[in-house]
PDB file of C-alpha atoms in Angstrom:
ATOM      1  CA  GLY A   1     -15.335   7.844  -5.100  1.00  0.00           C
ATOM      2  CA  ASP A   2     -13.871   6.494  -2.938  1.00  0.00           C
ATOM      3  CA  SER A   3     -11.748   7.959  -0.224  1.00  0.00           C
ATOM      4  CA  VAL A   4      -9.616   7.159   3.227  1.00  0.00           C
ATOM      5  CA  THR A   5      -9.021  10.457   5.494  1.00  0.00           C
ATOM      6  CA  GLN A   6      -7.232   9.432   8.017  1.00  0.00           C
ATOM      7  CA  MET A   7      -5.538  11.773  10.883  1.00  0.00           C
ATOM      8  CA  GLU A   8      -2.322  14.462  10.422  1.00  0.00           C
ATOM      9  CA  GLY A   9       1.023  12.931  11.728  1.00  0.00           C
ATOM     10  CA  PRO A  10       3.161  13.577  13.146  1.00  0.00           C
ATOM     11  CA  VAL A  11       2.131  12.137  16.033  1.00  0.00           C
ATOM     12  CA  THR A  12       4.467  11.699  19.035  1.00  0.00           C
ATOM     13  CA  LEU A  13       4.204  10.105  22.243  1.00  0.00           C
ATOM     14  CA  SER A  14       6.172   8.677  24.952  1.00  0.00           C
ATOM     15  CA  GLU A  15       6.574   4.553  25.446  1.00  0.00           C
ATOM     16  CA  GLU A  16       3.750   3.108  26.991  1.00  0.00           C
ATOM     17  CA  ALA A  17       1.253   5.322  26.668  1.00  0.00           C
ATOM     18  CA  PHE A  18      -2.586   4.847  24.511  1.00  0.00           C
ATOM     19  CA  LEU A  19      -2.073   5.268  20.962  1.00  0.00           C
ATOM     20  CA  THR A  20      -4.967   6.420  18.411  1.00  0.00           C
ATOM     21  CA  ILE A  21      -5.012   6.962  15.238  1.00  0.00           C
ATOM     22  CA  ASN A  22      -8.270   8.317  13.231  1.00  0.00           C
ATOM     23  CA  CYS A  23      -9.687   6.901   9.872  1.00  0.00           C
ATOM     24  CA  THR A  24     -12.816   7.618   8.171  1.00  0.00           C
ATOM     25  CA  TYR A  25     -14.411   6.569   4.858  1.00  0.00           C
ATOM     26  CA  THR A  26     -16.006   7.006   2.165  1.00  0.00           C
ATOM     27  CA  ALA A  27     -17.282   4.249  -0.834  1.00  0.00           C
ATOM     28  CA  THR A  28     -20.456   3.141  -1.746  1.00  0.00           C
ATOM     29  CA  GLY A  29     -21.728  -0.860  -0.779  1.00  0.00           C
ATOM     30  CA  TYR A  30     -19.499  -2.382   1.711  1.00  0.00           C
ATOM     31  CA  PRO A  31     -16.037  -2.525   1.522  1.00  0.00           C
ATOM     32  CA  SER A  32     -12.879  -4.742   3.791  1.00  0.00           C
ATOM     33  CA  LEU A  33     -11.189  -2.258   5.576  1.00  0.00           C
ATOM     34  CA  PHE A  34      -7.002  -2.141   6.634  1.00  0.00           C
ATOM     35  CA  TRP A  35      -4.290  -0.977   8.510  1.00  0.00           C
ATOM     36  CA  TYR A  36      -0.612  -1.191   6.529  1.00  0.00           C
ATOM     37  CA  VAL A  37       2.555  -0.115   8.266  1.00  0.00           C
ATOM     38  CA  GLN A  38       5.301   0.721   7.236  1.00  0.00           C
ATOM     39  CA  TYR A  39       8.748   0.831   9.727  1.00  0.00           C
ATOM     40  CA  PRO A  40      11.640   3.943   8.264  1.00  0.00           C
ATOM     41  CA  GLY A  41      13.301   2.403   4.412  1.00  0.00           C
ATOM     42  CA  GLU A  42      10.800  -0.913   4.106  1.00  0.00           C
ATOM     43  CA  GLY A  43       7.516  -1.450   1.736  1.00  0.00           C
ATOM     44  CA  LEU A  44       3.840  -1.946   3.398  1.00  0.00           C
ATOM     45  CA  GLN A  45       2.812  -5.449   6.203  1.00  0.00           C
ATOM     46  CA  LEU A  46      -0.690  -5.971   6.429  1.00  0.00           C
ATOM     47  CA  LEU A  47      -0.504  -5.547   9.869  1.00  0.00           C
ATOM     48  CA  LEU A  48      -4.976  -6.352  11.037  1.00  0.00           C
ATOM     49  CA  LYS A  49      -8.188  -5.952   8.255  1.00  0.00           C
ATOM     50  CA  ALA A  50     -11.534  -6.327   8.325  1.00  0.00           C
ATOM     51  CA  THR A  51     -14.360  -7.756   6.267  1.00  0.00           C
ATOM     52  CA  LYS A  52     -17.534  -6.911   6.795  1.00  0.00           C
ATOM     53  CA  ALA A  53     -19.517  -4.341   9.724  1.00  0.00           C
ATOM     54  CA  ASP A  54     -18.509  -4.907  13.044  1.00  0.00           C
ATOM     55  CA  ASP A  55     -15.377  -7.143  12.854  1.00  0.00           C
ATOM     56  CA  LYS A  56     -12.177  -6.520  14.741  1.00  0.00           C
ATOM     57  CA  GLY A  57      -8.958  -6.608  13.365  1.00  0.00           C
ATOM     58  CA  SER A  58      -6.627  -7.211  15.847  1.00  0.00           C
ATOM     59  CA  ASN A  59      -2.374  -8.002  15.626  1.00  0.00           C
ATOM     60  CA  LYS A  60       0.713  -7.856  17.506  1.00  0.00           C
ATOM     61  CA  GLY A  61      -1.376  -5.407  20.004  1.00  0.00           C
ATOM     62  CA  PHE A  62      -3.095  -3.278  17.505  1.00  0.00           C
ATOM     63  CA  GLU A  63      -6.904  -3.035  16.884  1.00  0.00           C
ATOM     64  CA  ALA A  64      -9.277  -1.404  14.721  1.00  0.00           C
ATOM     65  CA  THR A  65     -13.119  -2.057  14.497  1.00  0.00           C
ATOM     66  CA  TYR A  66     -15.073  -2.182  11.079  1.00  0.00           C
ATOM     67  CA  ARG A  67     -18.191   0.788  12.538  1.00  0.00           C
ATOM     68  CA  LYS A  68     -20.114   1.092   9.371  1.00  0.00           C
ATOM     69  CA  GLU A  69     -22.516   3.699  10.957  1.00  0.00           C
ATOM     70  CA  THR A  70     -19.530   5.885  11.490  1.00  0.00           C
ATOM     71  CA  THR A  71     -17.817   5.072   8.507  1.00  0.00           C
ATOM     72  CA  SER A  72     -14.635   4.536  11.001  1.00  0.00           C
ATOM     73  CA  PHE A  73     -11.534   2.489  11.165  1.00  0.00           C
ATOM     74  CA  HIS A  74     -10.112   3.668  13.733  1.00  0.00           C
ATOM     75  CA  LEU A  75      -6.330   2.287  14.921  1.00  0.00           C
ATOM     76  CA  GLU A  76      -5.503   1.706  18.679  1.00  0.00           C
ATOM     77  CA  LYS A  77      -3.049   0.412  21.055  1.00  0.00           C
ATOM     78  CA  GLY A  78      -2.831   0.205  24.067  1.00  0.00           C
ATOM     79  CA  SER A  79       0.493   0.089  25.103  1.00  0.00           C
ATOM     80  CA  VAL A  80       2.525   1.639  23.003  1.00  0.00           C
ATOM     81  CA  GLN A  81       6.663   0.728  22.433  1.00  0.00           C
ATOM     82  CA  VAL A  82       9.516   2.444  20.689  1.00  0.00           C
ATOM     83  CA  SER A  83       9.157  -0.317  18.696  1.00  0.00           C
ATOM     84  CA  ASP A  84       5.671   0.846  16.731  1.00  0.00           C
ATOM     85  CA  SER A  85       7.295   4.117  15.318  1.00  0.00           C
ATOM     86  CA  ALA A  86       6.166   3.986  11.775  1.00  0.00           C
ATOM     87  CA  VAL A  87       3.821   5.003   9.531  1.00  0.00           C
ATOM     88  CA  TYR A  88       0.836   3.569   9.510  1.00  0.00           C
ATOM     89  CA  PHE A  89      -1.902   3.481   5.719  1.00  0.00           C
ATOM     90  CA  CYS A  90      -5.280   3.014   6.779  1.00  0.00           C
ATOM     91  CA  ALA A  91      -6.943   1.349   3.057  1.00  0.00           C
ATOM     92  CA  LEU A  92     -10.161   0.719   1.917  1.00  0.00           C
ATOM     93  CA  LYS A  93     -11.011  -2.092  -0.621  1.00  0.00           C
ATOM     94  CA  HIS A  94     -13.801  -3.624  -3.119  1.00  0.00           C
ATOM     95  CA  ASN A  95     -14.627  -6.769  -3.145  1.00  0.00           C
ATOM     96  CA  GLN A  96     -15.032  -6.899  -6.652  1.00  0.00           C
ATOM     97  CA  GLY A  97     -11.283  -6.384  -7.681  1.00  0.00           C
ATOM     98  CA  GLY A  98      -8.204  -6.205  -5.966  1.00  0.00           C
ATOM     99  CA  LYS A  99      -7.533  -2.262  -5.607  1.00  0.00           C
ATOM    100  CA  LEU A 100      -6.319  -1.045  -2.877  1.00  0.00           C
ATOM    101  CA  ILE A 101      -7.244   2.880  -1.476  1.00  0.00           C
ATOM    102  CA  PHE A 102      -5.208   4.679   0.731  1.00  0.00           C
ATOM    103  CA  GLY A 103      -5.114   7.293   3.695  1.00  0.00           C
ATOM    104  CA  GLN A 104      -1.985   9.813   3.109  1.00  0.00           C
ATOM    105  CA  GLY A 105      -0.467   7.762   6.296  1.00  0.00           C
ATOM    106  CA  THR A 106      -0.061   9.218  10.068  1.00  0.00           C
ATOM    107  CA  GLU A 107       4.211   8.854  10.913  1.00  0.00           C
ATOM    108  CA  LEU A 108       3.671   7.900  14.720  1.00  0.00           C
ATOM    109  CA  SER A 109       7.194   8.198  16.487  1.00  0.00           C
ATOM    110  CA  VAL A 110       7.151   6.465  20.045  1.00  0.00           C
ATOM    111  CA  LYS A 111       9.943   8.534  22.684  1.00  0.00           C
ATOM    112  CA  PRO A 112      11.395   5.944  25.577  1.00  0.00           C
TER     113      PRO A 112
ATOM    114  CA  ASP B   1       7.340 -12.759   4.083  1.00  0.00           C
ATOM    115  CA  ALA B   2       6.148 -12.548   0.440  1.00  0.00           C
ATOM    116  CA  GLY B   3       9.225 -12.981  -2.322  1.00  0.00           C
ATOM    117  CA  ILE B   4       8.948  -9.732  -3.460  1.00  0.00           C
ATOM    118  CA  THR B   5      11.912  -8.013  -4.936  1.00  0.00           C
ATOM    119  CA  GLN B   6      12.278  -5.032  -6.692  1.00  0.00           C
ATOM    120  CA  SER B   7      15.255  -3.559  -9.161  1.00  0.00           C
ATOM    121  CA  PRO B   8      17.312  -1.587  -8.636  1.00  0.00           C
ATOM    122  CA  ARG B   9      16.556  -0.141  -5.400  1.00  0.00           C
ATOM    123  CA  HIS B  10      17.428   2.771  -6.257  1.00  0.00           C
ATOM    124  CA  LYS B  11      18.030   5.309  -9.206  1.00  0.00           C
ATOM    125  CA  VAL B  12      19.547   8.417 -10.168  1.00  0.00           C
ATOM    126  CA  THR B  13      17.933   9.537 -13.948  1.00  0.00           C
ATOM    127  CA  GLU B  14      17.824  12.419 -15.976  1.00  0.00           C
ATOM    128  CA  THR B  15      14.637  14.437 -17.863  1.00  0.00           C
ATOM    129  CA  GLY B  16      14.180  12.956 -20.110  1.00  0.00           C
ATOM    130  CA  THR B  17      15.275   9.193 -20.216  1.00  0.00           C
ATOM    131  CA  PRO B  18      13.354   5.714 -20.194  1.00  0.00           C
ATOM    132  CA  VAL B  19      12.865   4.424 -17.320  1.00  0.00           C
ATOM    133  CA  THR B  20      12.809   0.555 -16.434  1.00  0.00           C
ATOM    134  CA  LEU B  21      11.779  -0.677 -13.066  1.00  0.00           C
ATOM    135  CA  ARG B  22      11.094  -4.507 -12.078  1.00  0.00           C
ATOM    136  CA  CYS B  23       8.730  -6.463 -10.139  1.00  0.00           C
ATOM    137  CA  HIS B  24       9.850  -9.792  -9.229  1.00  0.00           C
ATOM    138  CA  GLN B  25       7.755 -12.058  -7.601  1.00  0.00           C
ATOM    139  CA  THR B  26       8.415 -15.992  -6.042  1.00  0.00           C
ATOM    140  CA  GLU B  27       4.669 -16.577  -4.852  1.00  0.00           C
ATOM    141  CA  ASN B  28       2.812 -17.438  -7.850  1.00  0.00           C
ATOM    142  CA  HIS B  29      -0.208 -14.789  -7.407  1.00  0.00           C
ATOM    143  CA  ARG B  30      -2.316 -14.203  -9.711  1.00  0.00           C
ATOM    144  CA  TYR B  31      -2.537  -9.561  -9.260  1.00  0.00           C
ATOM    145  CA  MET B  32       0.593  -7.729  -9.838  1.00  0.00           C
ATOM    146  CA  TYR B  33       0.397  -3.736  -8.671  1.00  0.00           C
ATOM    147  CA  TRP B  34       2.722  -1.113  -9.633  1.00  0.00           C
ATOM    148  CA  TYR B  35       2.391   2.200  -6.337  1.00  0.00           C
ATOM    149  CA  ARG B  36       4.259   5.501  -6.640  1.00  0.00           C
ATOM    150  CA  GLN B  37       4.402   6.828  -2.976  1.00  0.00           C
ATOM    151  CA  ASP B  38       4.716  10.544  -2.750  1.00  0.00           C
ATOM    152  CA  PRO B  39       4.378  12.914   0.585  1.00  0.00           C
ATOM    153  CA  GLY B  40       0.587  14.347   1.806  1.00  0.00           C
ATOM    154  CA  HIS B  41      -0.753  11.413  -0.809  1.00  0.00           C
ATOM    155  CA  GLY B  42      -0.441   7.517   0.604  1.00  0.00           C
ATOM    156  CA  LEU B  43       0.497   5.149  -1.822  1.00  0.00           C
ATOM    157  CA  ARG B  44      -1.507   5.595  -5.237  1.00  0.00           C
ATOM    158  CA  LEU B  45      -1.595   3.158  -8.126  1.00  0.00           C
ATOM    159  CA  ILE B  46      -0.147   3.178 -11.344  1.00  0.00           C
ATOM    160  CA  HIS B  47      -1.584  -0.201 -13.219  1.00  0.00           C
ATOM    161  CA  TYR B  48      -2.083  -3.716 -12.131  1.00  0.00           C
ATOM    162  CA  SER B  49      -1.858  -7.184 -13.846  1.00  0.00           C
ATOM    163  CA  TYR B  50      -4.815  -9.741 -13.213  1.00  0.00           C
ATOM    164  CA  GLY B  51      -2.524 -12.049 -15.007  1.00  0.00           C
ATOM    165  CA  VAL B  52      -0.016 -12.661 -18.166  1.00  0.00           C
ATOM    166  CA  LYS B  53      -0.295  -9.882 -20.527  1.00  0.00           C
ATOM    167  CA  ASP B  54      -3.638  -8.817 -18.967  1.00  0.00           C
ATOM    168  CA  THR B  55      -3.042  -5.019 -17.138  1.00  0.00           C
ATOM    169  CA  ASP B  56      -4.966  -1.988 -16.541  1.00  0.00           C
ATOM    170  CA  LYS B  57      -4.506   1.831 -15.388  1.00  0.00           C
ATOM    171  CA  GLY B  58      -4.978   2.703 -12.288  1.00  0.00           C
ATOM    172  CA  GLU B  59      -5.386   6.853 -11.232  1.00  0.00           C
ATOM    173  CA  VAL B  60      -2.400   7.678 -11.564  1.00  0.00           C
ATOM    174  CA  SER B  61      -1.331   6.070 -14.946  1.00  0.00           C
ATOM    175  CA  ASP B  62      -0.318   8.879 -17.056  1.00  0.00           C
ATOM    176  CA  GLY B  63       3.652   8.771 -18.054  1.00  0.00           C
ATOM    177  CA  TYR B  64       3.734   5.130 -17.317  1.00  0.00           C
ATOM    178  CA  SER B  65       3.936   1.494 -18.660  1.00  0.00           C
ATOM    179  CA  VAL B  66       4.047  -2.286 -17.778  1.00  0.00           C
ATOM    180  CA  SER B  67       4.201  -5.450 -19.178  1.00  0.00           C
ATOM    181  CA  ARG B  68       3.935  -8.537 -17.830  1.00  0.00           C
ATOM    182  CA  SER B  69       4.516 -11.263 -20.034  1.00  0.00           C
ATOM    183  CA  LYS B  70       5.624 -14.547 -17.155  1.00  0.00           C
ATOM    184  CA  THR B  71       3.574 -14.441 -14.017  1.00  0.00           C
ATOM    185  CA  GLU B  72       6.680 -13.905 -11.981  1.00  0.00           C
ATOM    186  CA  ASP B  73       7.777 -10.201 -13.472  1.00  0.00           C
ATOM    187  CA  PHE B  74       5.709  -7.089 -13.933  1.00  0.00           C
ATOM    188  CA  LEU B  75       7.501  -4.181 -15.658  1.00  0.00           C
ATOM    189  CA  LEU B  76       7.087  -0.960 -15.266  1.00  0.00           C
ATOM    190  CA  THR B  77       8.232   2.021 -17.472  1.00  0.00           C
ATOM    191  CA  LEU B  78       8.938   5.759 -18.256  1.00  0.00           C
ATOM    192  CA  GLU B  79       8.946   6.241 -21.591  1.00  0.00           C
ATOM    193  CA  SER B  80      10.725  10.031 -21.126  1.00  0.00           C
ATOM    194  CA  ALA B  81      11.790  10.657 -17.074  1.00  0.00           C
ATOM    195  CA  THR B  82      10.365  13.852 -15.470  1.00  0.00           C
ATOM    196  CA  SER B  83      10.534  15.626 -12.636  1.00  0.00           C
ATOM    197  CA  SER B  84       6.808  15.278 -11.183  1.00  0.00           C
ATOM    198  CA  GLN B  85       8.019  11.471 -11.321  1.00  0.00           C
ATOM    199  CA  THR B  86      10.388  11.567  -8.325  1.00  0.00           C
ATOM    200  CA  SER B  87       9.187   8.896  -6.602  1.00  0.00           C
ATOM    201  CA  VAL B  88       9.530   5.934  -4.402  1.00  0.00           C
ATOM    202  CA  TYR B  89       7.561   3.437  -6.264  1.00  0.00           C
ATOM    203  CA  PHE B  90       6.018  -0.319  -4.899  1.00  0.00           C
ATOM    204  CA  CYS B  91       5.867  -3.199  -5.941  1.00  0.00           C
ATOM    205  CA  ALA B  92       2.317  -5.478  -4.511  1.00  0.00           C
ATOM    206  CA  ILE B  93       1.408  -9.018  -5.132  1.00  0.00           C
ATOM    207  CA  SER B  94      -2.001  -9.974  -4.553  1.00  0.00           C
ATOM    208  CA  ALA B  95      -4.636 -13.902  -4.987  1.00  0.00           C
ATOM    209  CA  PRO B  96      -2.877 -16.922  -4.647  1.00  0.00           C
ATOM    210  CA  ARG B  97      -3.959 -19.572  -6.713  1.00  0.00           C
ATOM    211  CA  GLY B  98      -7.760 -20.387  -5.490  1.00  0.00           C
ATOM    212  CA  ALA B  99      -7.628 -17.257  -2.763  1.00  0.00           C
ATOM    213  CA  SER B 100      -9.164 -14.125  -2.847  1.00  0.00           C
ATOM    214  CA  THR B 101      -7.748 -10.870  -3.659  1.00  0.00           C
ATOM    215  CA  ASP B 102      -8.021  -9.179  -0.315  1.00  0.00           C
ATOM    216  CA  THR B 103      -4.460  -8.965   1.092  1.00  0.00           C
ATOM    217  CA  GLN B 104      -1.333  -7.317  -0.918  1.00  0.00           C
ATOM    218  CA  TYR B 105       1.673  -7.814  -0.040  1.00  0.00           C
ATOM    219  CA  PHE B 106       4.491  -5.297  -1.301  1.00  0.00           C
ATOM    220  CA  GLY B 107       7.542  -4.868  -2.250  1.00  0.00           C
ATOM    221  CA  PRO B 108      10.852  -3.431  -0.717  1.00  0.00           C
ATOM    222  CA  GLY B 109      10.476  -0.421  -3.239  1.00  0.00           C
ATOM    223  CA  THR B 110      12.725   1.273  -5.088  1.00  0.00           C
ATOM    224  CA  ARG B 111      13.266   4.986  -4.988  1.00  0.00           C
ATOM    225  CA  LEU B 112      13.740   7.180  -7.596  1.00  0.00           C
ATOM    226  CA  THR B 113      15.070  10.859  -8.338  1.00  0.00           C
ATOM    227  CA  VAL B 114      14.641  12.283 -11.353  1.00  0.00           C
ATOM    228  CA  LEU B 115      16.972  15.678 -12.150  1.00  0.00           C
TER     229      LEU B 115
END
């Protein structure tokens, strides 16, 4: 069945460091791909998305490119801030129906 | 932010008791979902609804039932709670009228502890 695999956390970085969180997926067809972020004590918020191969999603300085050839959707940010500390979830959804399939989440901690 | 509320926000109950969690939306979205979040598992879909009185099972539906009698409310019931159902439960919505189901918006969550 379909699945999403993320790099394990927690990831600890210093402020202004470069961030990469790896995400790979297994799915039939051409799913849409998402990154959600969960700040402490809150629900999930959509961070960015891409709906077809080679699309780049971006928001708040974060970027991810839909790579069909490597079945990946890695999240990157050039300079992280303490306020980026959160749990990040990669997810996929087939265009038929609305069910999301999530990875296990990666906790990011950014130190001043 | 999407208008989604969940109640209660926290609940402690005992094994064997029934529990009902409520999700309420003010966005008139067609689809509603219940997920549970557990360490190492991300979020897993319990049940979802694609309209009033139309529901279907997700990947971890055993021990749970749902009902949707109005567009705005989606209830999750644990008929007889077990310790394995201790979790954080999230409701989500998607598909405003005429739009795709692409993006889901999440509520703040309910932390349930079953002793």
